[in-house]
Amino acid sequence: MAAMVTLKDIAEALNVSIPQVSKVLNHSHSTVGVSAETARRIRQAAEAMGYVRNRTAAALRTGRHNTIGVLIQPWGAVGSGLTEALLTGIAEETALRDQHIELRFYRGQDEFHRALARINGAAIDGLIVAGVRNSECADALERVVADGLPVVTVHIEAVGTLPNMQCNEREVGRLATEHLIEQGCTSIAHIRFTPRRYEGYVDALRNAGLPLREALVYGTPHRLEVNVENGQRATERFLACGVAFDGIVAESDFFAMGAMVKLIQEGLCVPDDVKIIGVDDSPICLCGPVPLSSVSLDVPARARLAVRKLLDAVAGEAVQSITCTPALVVRRSSGG
Amino acid sequence: MAAMVTLKDIAEALNVSIPQVSKVLNHSHSTVGVSAETARRIRQAAEAMGYVRNRTAAALRTGRHNTIGVLIQPWGAVGSGLTEALLTGIAEETALRDQHIELRFYRGQDEFHRALARINGAAIDGLIVAGVRNSECADALERVVADGLPVVTVHIEAVGTLPNMQCNEREVGRLATEHLIEQGCTSIAHIRFTPRRYEGYVDALRNAGLPLREALVYGTPHRLEVNVENGQRATERFLACGVAFDGIVAESDFFAMGAMVKLIQEGLCVPDDVKIIGVDDSPICLCGPVPLSSVSLDVPARARLAVRKLLDAVAGEAVQSITCTPALVVRRSSGG
DNA sequence: TTGTAAGCGTTATCAT
DNA sequence: ATGATAACGCTTACAA
């Protein structure tokens, strides 16, 4: 480890006291209590000697680490790009505000608790959590909050009293379905997984006076089953059930891609015979035979919001959940 | 901020000295110099009072932060999942070794230098960098190393003297091409971007005594052009050039997906008429009409290796670049 | 085995 | 405007 320049080194070199140097270099820009001339000399010396502030010492003294913990469960289907979107969003905002990121992943519930214990080692000012799935984890988080560490979550829906940066999930289903209706579809199938989006789908049909047909709704119970294969399987069912359809609302782009592939295999044309829309606006939307329309959950924006709100909380403000509006991303698969 | 229990609190509660408590709680498991009984009491009290070690104070004292910096340029095409694979690989290994991660992204060269300056604030023991593209950045890194902060990179090829966890890139091209040859292809096209993989492609053709045809090689000069559209465009060219072909080695899964889509549109059958293989083994391999064979660069393994080697370097060992061997992932698109 | 003392680099308080 | 002094919580020598 080479020369690690400290305040002391500069103070000695200039024959001034350490606090003087500290005030000039690290106390933002309010150079109160230091003459302009001394300040200039100090700044110059610091530059020349290559001073870089020791964050650790400052943190120990002030109790502020300028670091936020990020605890996430790899999110969405692998390949959806949601985790990456979340991280880059958080990273952008933290960089803007001169904050650092301490990252930790977890998978199951056991890992969650261990990860939480580790990351909560008094080196962060607050915590962003993505992927809290059950109230048991939420309890652990509430305890952390009670201990003085602010927490903001970025997840589908709020758990407990933790402020969550969320999307209007019902609107997701409604938006997608309404879009297909506007494009002229009158019989719309749905590949589902979560209840809210399904409700939105039902809302849209109802509002348009279209019937809801059981045979045109296919659901998978487990997260892991949100994949291309199940999109294909769902579409096979739709084709076999005898009820004609001209649109598919898939609540995941993976489902949608599977549906598209199956339809084309069967000689149908997308979007002319059947229009399709997915959810997530993931990179795979551009990988198929026809570019896939989708509903964006605007993860990067929510991530940035999470950082801002967390810093507010660190500053002592009370923060609450925020619900964002999903956005339509129209491409060829929906005939737009 | 609620009760923050310190060594002092425990020491006072038990009428022992602070160092005693420190030895028992934080000095791993070598409880030398402390009676079994005292140790037991201390551990019990710590548990009861909810002690959690103040990493910041320990770091200030010891100079060891148990934290590694991760500085990455979002990697590969968006959606390739490489960034996520890299991060989860690093995270797994660091978790195993009780290390923490400080994360920072950068995009252009300017951001690189700013990010490097920020992350190098004496709160990390070493640095993993992914995405160094030019020697100018490498110089900055070498300076950091000279200042005492070990650096390990995870990139396509080593830059300067920085130890790099890399893949045998020539082997990537060779492996993919040989696989198609083994599957019976005798006229293989190539959608290229990097020189090494192209060389591997040429090697394989040569070894098999197959001719190299200019018309069956299509390349894009810029990274950003590694996408599905250019895969389609390349395939159009191949189809139009008049030279028959029965295989395509695409050096990216995106290229490969574009090729697959185009071939099927033209009424050709994959893999019967044309076999295809990509590179990256990304999630999109499973999104098309036919599951895509690919060559895996084994990013997670290289990420874990990077952590291990970096910690070795932190411990004072000299570390050198390591070259991993790519692995074939056979799926239907190559007839395997 | 146990306790005392010093110090990591910074910031905050209080004299001067 | 400036400087002396203490303190953040922990670890390491060294003395008892």
XYZ file of C-alpha atoms (C1' of nucleotides) in Angstrom:
704
model
C 0.000 0.000 0.000
C 1.653 3.158 -1.164
C 1.353 6.667 0.192
C -1.996 7.108 1.824
C -2.227 10.857 2.306
C -4.168 11.956 5.381
C -5.381 15.247 6.749
C -2.478 15.119 9.152
C 0.067 14.978 6.343
C -1.373 18.071 4.761
C -1.654 19.885 8.064
C 1.981 19.233 8.853
C 3.164 20.214 5.424
C 1.363 23.538 5.732
C 1.782 24.160 9.445
C -1.905 24.430 10.076
C -4.157 22.348 12.279
C -5.937 19.211 11.174
C -9.452 20.591 11.723
C -8.641 23.480 9.403
C -7.775 21.074 6.669
C -10.824 18.977 7.380
C -13.120 21.952 7.143
C -11.738 23.031 3.828
C -11.596 19.667 2.140
C -14.518 17.736 3.445
C -17.108 20.147 4.782
C -18.997 20.686 1.563
C -18.527 24.195 0.292
C -19.241 26.205 3.356
C -15.716 27.275 4.128
C -16.769 29.102 7.265
C -14.084 29.864 9.759
C -11.170 29.608 7.377
C -9.471 32.484 5.651
C -9.597 32.475 1.892
C -5.846 32.320 1.668
C -5.453 29.283 3.953
C -8.252 27.548 2.161
C -6.488 28.075 -1.140
C -3.198 26.720 0.151
C -4.879 23.698 1.649
C -6.752 22.883 -1.504
C -3.629 23.225 -3.556
C -1.586 20.997 -1.258
C -4.315 18.374 -1.176
C -4.409 18.307 -4.940
C -0.644 18.144 -5.195
C -0.260 15.406 -2.607
C -3.121 13.360 -4.000
C -5.337 13.410 -0.965
C -8.401 11.210 -1.019
C -10.754 11.215 1.922
C -10.920 8.101 4.049
C -14.605 7.235 3.897
C -14.273 4.688 6.636
C -12.941 7.099 9.208
C -15.508 9.699 8.269
C -18.278 7.142 8.568
C -17.102 5.994 11.949
C -17.102 9.520 13.203
C -20.335 10.783 11.699
C -22.429 7.646 11.610
C -23.235 8.381 7.994
C -21.852 5.948 5.456
C -23.159 7.423 2.236
C -23.853 3.883 1.254
C -27.118 2.139 0.638
C -27.562 -1.582 0.854
C -29.258 -3.378 -2.003
C -30.682 -6.757 -1.221
C -32.298 -8.491 -4.146
C -33.661 -11.763 -5.221
C -32.797 -12.243 -8.885
C -36.032 -11.037 -10.281
C -38.510 -12.112 -12.849
C -37.714 -14.890 -15.239
C -34.019 -15.272 -16.014
C -33.497 -13.257 -19.145
C -36.251 -10.793 -18.463
C -33.547 -8.278 -17.699
C -35.491 -6.957 -14.714
C -32.661 -7.456 -12.257
C -30.262 -5.634 -14.503
C -32.748 -2.836 -15.052
C -33.275 -2.505 -11.330
C -29.579 -2.399 -10.591
C -28.655 0.077 -13.260
C -31.531 2.316 -12.209
C -30.380 2.261 -8.609
C -26.788 2.762 -9.677
C -27.571 5.812 -11.766
C -29.403 7.589 -9.012
C -26.868 6.733 -6.349
C -24.033 7.927 -8.561
C -25.849 11.228 -9.052
C -26.105 11.662 -5.316
C -22.618 10.545 -4.481
C -23.789 7.498 -2.671
C -22.293 4.048 -2.775
C -23.955 0.689 -3.223
C -23.456 -2.398 -1.167
C -24.945 -5.324 -3.045
C -26.159 -8.670 -1.849
C -28.251 -11.336 -3.550
C -30.438 -13.921 -1.939
C -32.515 -16.769 -3.232
C -34.550 -18.686 -0.725
C -35.884 -17.564 2.597
C -32.939 -18.909 4.570
C -30.565 -16.946 2.420
C -32.714 -13.894 2.907
C -32.255 -13.923 6.638
C -28.545 -14.563 6.464
C -28.097 -11.889 3.838
C -30.084 -9.418 5.874
C -27.984 -10.105 8.950
C -24.787 -9.610 6.992
C -25.689 -6.490 5.131
C -26.972 -4.920 8.300
C -23.537 -4.533 9.805
C -23.639 -0.825 10.441
C -22.003 0.092 7.150
C -25.114 1.273 5.340
C -27.540 4.110 5.912
C -30.551 2.419 4.417
C -31.680 -0.605 2.503
C -33.468 -1.263 -0.753
C -35.030 -4.702 -0.974
C -36.474 -6.319 -4.074
C -38.208 -9.628 -4.023
C -39.803 -9.910 -0.596
C -42.248 -12.699 -1.118
C -43.790 -13.430 2.222
C -44.809 -11.847 5.455
C -42.163 -13.755 7.373
C -39.425 -11.878 5.543
C -41.410 -8.692 5.889
C -41.448 -9.130 9.642
C -37.683 -9.368 9.698
C -37.518 -6.183 7.681
C -39.911 -4.342 9.951
C -37.671 -5.270 12.843
C -34.707 -3.815 11.019
C -36.657 -0.642 10.422
C -37.594 -0.467 14.081
C -33.890 -0.694 14.841
C -33.328 2.457 12.893
C -32.420 1.351 9.389
C -34.818 2.732 6.756
C -36.049 0.247 4.170
C -37.709 0.755 0.810
C -38.890 -2.139 -1.313
C -39.327 -2.487 -5.050
C -41.758 -5.232 -5.630
C -45.068 -6.168 -7.154
C -47.009 -5.189 -4.105
C -46.306 -3.708 -0.707
C -45.747 -6.117 2.174
C -46.612 -4.955 5.665
C -45.992 -1.278 6.202
C -42.828 -1.093 4.128
C -42.924 1.661 1.518
C -42.957 0.004 -1.877
C -42.232 1.425 -5.314
C -44.826 -0.439 -7.251
C -46.719 -0.573 -10.471
C -50.476 -0.543 -10.832
C -50.718 -4.223 -11.610
C -54.399 -4.233 -12.409
C -53.718 -1.464 -14.876
C -51.077 -3.659 -16.492
C -53.670 -6.252 -17.449
C -56.225 -3.627 -18.393
C -53.825 -1.650 -20.566
C -52.680 -4.683 -22.509
C -56.189 -5.947 -23.069
C -57.618 -2.569 -24.013
C -54.860 -2.123 -26.532
C -55.789 -5.347 -28.297
C -59.458 -4.352 -28.216
C -58.583 -1.041 -29.795
C -56.689 -2.937 -32.445
C -59.916 -4.707 -33.304
C -59.727 -7.929 -31.329
C -63.063 -9.267 -30.110
C -62.047 -12.607 -28.634
C -59.012 -12.347 -26.440
C -57.233 -15.186 -24.663
C -55.153 -14.714 -21.523
C -52.078 -16.547 -20.258
C -52.008 -15.673 -16.611
C -50.035 -16.016 -13.455
C -50.897 -13.209 -11.011
C -54.405 -12.299 -9.871
C -54.179 -8.507 -10.318
C -53.318 -8.581 -13.970
C -56.053 -11.076 -14.564
C -58.497 -8.697 -12.903
C -57.346 -5.965 -15.246
C -57.918 -8.273 -18.181
C -61.440 -8.969 -16.940
C -62.068 -5.248 -16.405
C -61.134 -4.435 -19.961
C -63.318 -7.161 -21.436
C -66.242 -6.056 -19.284
C -65.822 -2.402 -20.182
C -65.875 -3.299 -23.840
C -68.857 -5.583 -23.467
C -66.867 -8.626 -24.508
C -67.572 -12.006 -22.946
C -65.089 -13.667 -20.611
C -64.537 -17.257 -21.727
C -63.022 -19.761 -19.331
C -61.549 -21.807 -22.130
C -59.450 -18.871 -23.236
C -57.728 -18.399 -19.892
C -54.715 -20.534 -19.052
C -52.725 -20.181 -15.862
C -49.608 -21.616 -14.272
C -49.356 -21.758 -10.516
C -45.606 -21.454 -10.016
C -43.168 -18.694 -10.830
C -40.731 -21.101 -12.365
C -43.319 -22.058 -14.910
C -43.392 -18.620 -16.441
C -41.503 -19.655 -19.547
C -41.720 -20.119 -23.266
C -42.853 -23.714 -23.089
C -45.901 -22.878 -21.055
C -46.724 -20.119 -23.511
C -46.731 -22.756 -26.229
C -48.754 -25.151 -24.149
C -51.338 -22.508 -23.361
C -51.686 -21.672 -27.009
C -52.122 -25.325 -27.920
C -55.008 -25.462 -25.483
C -56.572 -22.354 -26.939
C -56.308 -23.770 -30.446
C -57.750 -27.089 -29.349
C -60.633 -25.770 -27.278
C -62.725 -24.833 -30.241
C -63.332 -21.229 -29.247
C -62.059 -18.854 -31.897
C -59.726 -16.063 -30.734
C -57.929 -13.181 -32.384
C -55.778 -11.876 -29.569
C -53.610 -13.081 -26.695
C -52.703 -11.109 -23.602
C -49.741 -12.859 -22.004
C -48.669 -11.599 -18.640
C -45.039 -12.266 -19.422
C -42.985 -11.787 -22.560
C -41.866 -15.390 -22.257
C -45.436 -16.613 -22.412
C -45.977 -14.311 -25.348
C -42.967 -15.586 -27.261
C -44.096 -19.149 -26.765
C -47.525 -18.217 -28.035
C -46.099 -16.485 -31.076
C -43.905 -19.423 -31.988
C -46.761 -21.888 -31.654
C -49.166 -19.800 -33.722
C -46.659 -19.418 -36.522
C -45.918 -23.131 -36.454
C -49.602 -23.729 -36.928
C -49.554 -21.559 -39.999
C -51.274 -18.581 -38.428
C -50.098 -15.062 -39.014
C -49.114 -12.596 -36.287
C -50.562 -9.995 -36.115
C -53.046 -10.523 -38.949
C -54.763 -13.628 -37.577
C -53.888 -13.212 -33.922
C -52.473 -10.166 -32.137
C -50.189 -10.665 -29.153
C -48.948 -8.549 -26.297
C -46.684 -9.442 -23.385
C -45.508 -7.832 -20.163
C -42.053 -6.628 -19.039
C -40.755 -5.131 -22.254
C -37.748 -7.395 -21.951
C -34.943 -7.721 -24.487
C -36.479 -10.865 -25.898
C -39.261 -8.755 -27.392
C -36.917 -8.113 -30.283
C -35.769 -11.699 -30.724
C -38.710 -13.336 -32.376
C -40.037 -13.519 -35.913
C -42.239 -10.507 -35.167
C -41.274 -7.767 -32.694
C -43.399 -8.205 -29.600
C -45.595 -5.483 -28.115
C -45.414 -5.313 -24.367
C -46.331 -3.427 -21.224
C -43.401 -1.809 -19.487
C -43.333 -1.815 -15.710
C -40.797 0.986 -15.809
C -38.402 -0.694 -13.453
C -35.544 1.784 -13.913
C -37.766 4.691 -12.914
C -39.017 2.837 -9.865
C -35.459 1.984 -8.941
C -34.421 5.611 -9.082
C -37.469 6.555 -7.080
C -36.538 3.989 -4.473
C -33.139 5.584 -4.034
C -34.600 9.055 -3.712
C -37.218 7.978 -1.216
C -34.735 5.976 0.778
C -32.466 8.971 1.091
C -35.459 11.001 2.219
C -36.092 8.398 4.860
C -32.458 8.481 5.923
C -32.871 12.224 6.309
C -35.743 11.572 8.657
C -38.737 12.104 6.424
C -41.636 9.694 6.443
C -42.024 7.919 3.127
C -44.904 5.992 1.696
C -45.549 3.596 -1.112
C -45.721 5.013 -4.599
C -47.698 3.488 -7.405
C -46.475 4.064 -10.934
C -48.456 3.694 -14.102
C -47.373 1.038 -16.583
C -46.714 2.060 -20.172
C -47.662 0.490 -23.458
C -44.822 -0.364 -25.812
C -46.375 -0.991 -29.185
C -44.602 -3.149 -31.758
C -45.685 -5.222 -34.706
C -47.151 -8.213 -32.869
C -50.219 -6.248 -31.856
C -50.749 -4.758 -35.247
C -49.801 -1.311 -34.005
C -31.349 4.827 15.523
C -32.077 2.426 18.309
C -29.695 0.665 20.662
C -26.397 0.087 18.947
C -24.669 -2.417 21.199
C -20.890 -2.106 21.357
C -18.084 -4.136 22.843
C -17.966 -1.624 25.641
C -21.582 -2.267 26.570
C -20.959 -5.967 26.867
C -17.707 -5.455 28.744
C -19.409 -3.241 31.306
C -22.339 -5.555 31.720
C -20.008 -8.431 32.468
C -17.256 -6.583 34.285
C -14.572 -7.705 31.895
C -12.297 -5.689 29.656
C -13.126 -4.661 26.125
C -10.273 -6.620 24.508
C -11.542 -9.801 26.135
C -14.891 -9.305 24.506
C -13.271 -8.413 21.214
C -11.184 -11.554 21.202
C -14.126 -13.787 21.843
C -16.576 -12.228 19.438
C -14.555 -11.047 16.523
C -11.313 -12.984 16.421
C -12.635 -15.898 14.444
C -12.547 -19.068 16.505
C -9.138 -18.887 18.034
C -10.226 -18.025 21.550
C -6.668 -17.921 22.827
C -6.096 -16.180 26.081
C -9.636 -16.326 27.306
C -10.998 -18.833 29.751
C -13.743 -21.062 28.508
C -16.107 -19.749 31.120
C -15.565 -16.079 30.292
C -15.919 -16.848 26.626
C -19.225 -18.521 27.249
C -20.574 -15.632 29.292
C -19.462 -13.140 26.682
C -21.029 -15.043 23.850
C -24.242 -15.374 25.750
C -24.411 -11.701 26.633
C -23.640 -10.700 23.050
C -26.436 -12.888 21.822
C -28.840 -11.572 24.428
C -27.999 -7.928 23.864
C -28.076 -8.274 20.106
C -24.500 -7.293 19.407
C -23.503 -6.809 15.814
C -19.951 -5.890 14.980
C -19.289 -2.428 13.641
C -17.527 -3.182 10.388
C -16.552 0.418 9.911
C -14.633 0.666 13.121
C -12.927 -2.653 12.524
C -11.962 -1.584 9.033
C -10.552 1.697 10.219
C -8.422 -0.071 12.743
C -7.196 -2.987 10.649
C -7.118 -1.487 7.192
C -9.078 -4.467 5.949
C -12.594 -3.780 4.743
C -13.693 -7.238 3.716
C -15.236 -5.544 0.770
C -14.401 -5.795 -2.872
C -15.270 -3.181 -5.403
C -17.010 -4.233 -8.583
C -16.779 -1.831 -11.472
C -18.578 -2.944 -14.570
C -19.723 -1.759 -17.890
C -23.067 -3.391 -18.620
C -21.764 -6.220 -20.647
C -22.594 -7.918 -23.859
C -25.786 -7.141 -25.700
C -28.642 -6.047 -23.478
C -30.552 -9.222 -22.757
C -27.594 -11.511 -23.066
C -27.732 -11.862 -19.304
C -23.958 -11.639 -19.061
C -23.972 -8.786 -16.584
C -26.381 -10.620 -14.353
C -24.369 -13.819 -14.629
C -21.222 -11.953 -13.731
C -22.778 -10.286 -10.729
C -24.425 -13.369 -9.326
C -21.201 -15.308 -9.761
C -19.253 -12.670 -7.892
C -21.952 -12.436 -5.255
C -21.970 -16.159 -4.585
C -18.265 -16.371 -4.048
C -18.084 -13.252 -1.917
C -20.934 -14.486 0.246
C -19.098 -17.757 0.780
C -16.053 -15.883 1.959
C -17.875 -13.367 4.067
C -16.910 -10.503 1.876
C -19.047 -7.573 0.835
C -19.589 -6.031 -2.548
C -19.429 -2.398 -3.462
C -20.965 -1.989 -6.890
C -20.536 0.696 -9.488
C -21.486 0.827 -13.156
C -19.932 2.901 -15.862
C -20.649 3.417 -19.508
C -18.296 5.616 -21.453
C -14.689 6.393 -20.770
C -15.428 9.562 -18.844
C -17.706 7.685 -16.526
C -15.041 5.066 -16.091
C -12.577 7.526 -14.686
C -15.089 9.174 -12.403
C -16.345 5.811 -11.197
C -12.825 4.618 -10.551
C -12.036 7.706 -8.521
C -15.169 7.279 -6.428
C -14.918 3.616 -5.741
C -11.299 3.978 -4.781
C -12.063 5.802 -1.564
C -10.248 3.532 0.836
C -13.287 1.415 1.580
C -12.408 -1.603 -0.530
C -9.579 -4.122 -0.437
C -9.514 -4.878 -4.117
C -11.315 -4.283 -7.355
C -12.913 -6.424 -10.023
C -13.356 -4.664 -13.333
C -15.359 -5.901 -16.287
C -15.455 -4.131 -19.595
C -12.100 -2.390 -19.936
C -12.011 -1.604 -23.593
C -8.934 0.453 -24.175
C -5.416 0.977 -22.990
C -6.211 4.403 -21.648
C -8.497 2.902 -19.032
C -5.983 0.162 -18.436
C -3.354 2.772 -17.632
C -5.584 4.267 -14.988
C -6.062 0.828 -13.514
C -2.366 0.084 -13.478
C -1.870 3.297 -11.559
C -4.426 2.164 -9.025
C -2.610 -1.141 -8.691
C 0.669 0.654 -8.204
C -1.007 2.566 -5.388
C -1.661 -0.691 -3.627
C -5.161 -1.720 -4.672
C -5.210 -5.140 -6.361
C -7.262 -5.388 -9.547
C -8.586 -8.381 -11.445
C -10.461 -8.036 -14.703
C -13.072 -10.217 -16.336
C -13.027 -9.460 -19.978
C -12.558 -10.904 -23.423
C -8.836 -10.415 -23.368
C -6.238 -9.115 -20.941
C -5.272 -5.458 -21.168
C -1.811 -4.446 -20.068
C -0.504 -6.503 -17.198
C -3.814 -6.809 -15.364
C -4.702 -10.396 -14.521
C -7.765 -11.324 -16.549
C -10.205 -14.176 -16.142
C -10.763 -14.958 -19.763
C -12.080 -17.485 -22.182
C -10.147 -19.059 -25.009
C -11.848 -17.020 -27.680
C -10.306 -18.790 -30.613
C -11.544 -22.009 -29.111
C -15.034 -20.537 -29.013
C -15.127 -20.195 -32.775
C -13.425 -23.527 -33.303
C -15.705 -25.426 -30.971
C -18.873 -24.067 -32.542
C -17.682 -24.759 -36.057
C -16.359 -28.226 -35.298
C -19.655 -29.112 -33.728
C -21.531 -28.241 -36.897
C -19.009 -30.182 -38.944
C -19.513 -33.204 -36.735
C -23.214 -32.832 -37.278
C -22.572 -33.234 -40.974
C -22.368 -29.666 -42.246
C -20.006 -29.144 -45.164
C -20.685 -25.526 -46.068
C -20.756 -23.285 -43.027
C -21.469 -19.573 -42.947
C -20.220 -17.249 -40.244
C -21.717 -14.106 -38.749
C -18.789 -12.462 -37.113
C -17.726 -9.581 -34.964
C -14.456 -10.362 -33.160
C -11.255 -11.540 -34.846
C -10.388 -14.417 -32.490
C -13.595 -16.305 -32.945
C -13.314 -15.855 -36.665
C -9.850 -17.388 -36.525
C -11.271 -20.357 -34.659
C -13.898 -20.720 -37.347
C -11.201 -20.703 -39.997
C -9.142 -23.217 -38.025
C -11.993 -25.655 -37.862
C -12.760 -25.392 -41.568
C -9.113 -25.894 -42.421
C -8.715 -28.873 -40.108
C -11.681 -30.513 -41.756
C -10.472 -29.713 -45.221
C -13.464 -27.500 -45.954
C -13.099 -24.382 -48.106
C -13.409 -20.909 -46.624
C -15.805 -18.878 -48.745
C -15.794 -15.091 -48.488
C -19.424 -14.855 -49.470
C -20.426 -16.883 -46.445
C -18.815 -14.539 -43.923
C -20.701 -11.476 -42.785
C -19.388 -9.056 -40.183
C -20.516 -5.975 -38.319
C -17.949 -3.495 -37.130
C -19.663 -2.080 -34.037
C -20.712 -3.685 -30.801
C -24.097 -2.055 -30.932
C -24.793 -3.842 -34.166
C -24.681 -7.231 -32.544
C -28.425 -7.749 -32.680
C -31.198 -9.793 -34.220
C -31.651 -7.526 -37.208
C -28.094 -7.957 -38.350
C -28.453 -11.688 -37.971
C -31.379 -11.507 -40.372
C -29.508 -9.243 -42.744
C -26.503 -11.527 -42.792
C -28.694 -14.495 -43.577
C -30.373 -12.607 -46.408
C -26.950 -12.034 -47.902
C -26.019 -15.677 -47.559
C -29.241 -16.739 -49.246
C -28.750 -14.227 -52.029
C -25.099 -14.896 -52.743
C -25.728 -18.124 -54.557
C -23.394 -20.258 -52.494
C -25.249 -23.110 -50.850
C -24.793 -23.569 -47.089
C -26.035 -25.998 -44.467
C -24.740 -24.406 -41.259
C -24.334 -21.034 -39.588
C -21.903 -20.205 -36.825
C -23.069 -16.960 -35.266
C -20.789 -15.409 -32.738
C -23.705 -14.140 -30.707
C -27.036 -15.677 -29.809
C -28.715 -12.553 -31.118
C -27.184 -13.034 -34.546
C -28.222 -16.663 -34.374
C -31.819 -15.880 -33.482
C -32.029 -13.448 -36.370
C -30.663 -16.095 -38.681
C -33.126 -18.685 -37.451
C -36.092 -16.395 -37.913
C -35.046 -15.459 -41.430
C -34.430 -19.042 -42.510
C -37.820 -20.161 -41.253
C -39.480 -17.231 -42.967
C -37.902 -18.400 -46.186
C -39.411 -21.807 -45.669
C -36.222 -23.558 -44.670
C -36.114 -25.985 -41.790
C -33.827 -25.704 -38.778
C -31.935 -27.947 -38.191
C -32.764 -30.198 -41.157
C -31.838 -27.753 -43.919
C -29.526 -25.498 -41.975
C -27.979 -26.043 -38.541
C -27.287 -23.061 -36.311
C -25.182 -22.362 -33.276
C -24.678 -19.146 -31.336
C -22.434 -17.901 -28.554
C -23.195 -16.848 -24.953
C -25.776 -19.433 -24.000
C -28.093 -16.581 -23.083
C -31.700 -16.908 -21.957
C -32.940 -16.103 -25.446
C -31.677 -19.485 -26.613
C -34.942 -20.907 -25.333
C -37.187 -18.242 -26.821
C -37.261 -19.149 -30.481
C -39.163 -21.650 -32.567
C -36.279 -24.090 -32.118
C -34.051 -24.164 -29.012
C -30.704 -22.695 -29.945
C -27.393 -24.472 -29.461
C -24.693 -22.219 -28.141
C -21.194 -21.948 -26.756
C -21.053 -21.000 -23.107
C -18.319 -18.654 -21.968
C -18.907 -19.800 -18.425
C -19.154 -16.334 -17.010
C -20.304 -17.377 -13.526
C -17.253 -19.607 -13.091
C -14.942 -16.861 -14.269
C -16.634 -14.442 -11.899
C -16.074 -16.733 -8.949
C -12.506 -17.254 -10.030
C -12.026 -13.508 -10.162
C -13.116 -13.193 -6.553
C -10.830 -15.966 -5.411
C -7.845 -14.596 -7.269
C -8.528 -11.090 -6.080
C -8.570 -12.232 -2.485
C -5.299 -14.031 -3.112
C -3.894 -10.781 -4.404
C -5.189 -8.929 -1.366
C -3.375 -11.499 0.728
C -0.189 -10.600 -1.079
C 0.077 -13.363 -3.622
C 0.956 -12.647 -7.223
C -1.878 -13.541 -9.551
C -1.915 -14.053 -13.268
C -4.436 -14.295 -16.033
C -6.410 -17.499 -16.298
C -7.847 -18.839 -19.510
C -10.950 -20.976 -19.278
C -12.239 -23.353 -21.879
C -15.622 -22.626 -23.432
C -18.271 -25.324 -23.361
C -20.686 -26.556 -25.956
C -24.373 -26.404 -25.080
C -26.153 -28.580 -27.573
C -29.828 -28.013 -28.335
C -32.071 -28.751 -31.268
C -30.932 -26.015 -33.651
C -27.704 -27.858 -34.403
C -29.364 -31.211 -34.859
C -27.814 -32.562 -31.676
C -5.781 -15.246 31.792
C -6.686 -10.537 32.200
C -6.436 -5.441 31.804
C -4.205 -0.983 30.232
C -3.050 2.084 26.681
C -2.564 3.631 22.244
C -4.092 4.571 17.743
C -6.630 3.969 12.898
C -8.445 9.151 10.209
C -11.994 11.811 10.683
C -15.257 15.363 12.668
C -17.342 18.167 16.566
C -16.812 21.056 20.593
C -14.798 24.397 22.726
C -11.196 27.350 23.901
C -8.052 30.876 22.331
C -9.770 32.528 12.180
C -7.359 29.016 14.394
C -5.925 25.131 17.268
C -6.165 21.812 21.202
C -8.801 17.932 22.682
C -11.907 14.308 22.642
C -14.504 10.845 20.596
C -16.577 7.233 17.080
C -15.759 1.375 18.053
C -12.497 -1.561 17.284
C -7.837 -4.195 17.438
C -3.073 -4.872 18.828
C 1.002 -4.571 21.905
C 2.344 -4.988 25.995
C 2.139 -5.016 30.988
C 0.168 -7.099 35.121
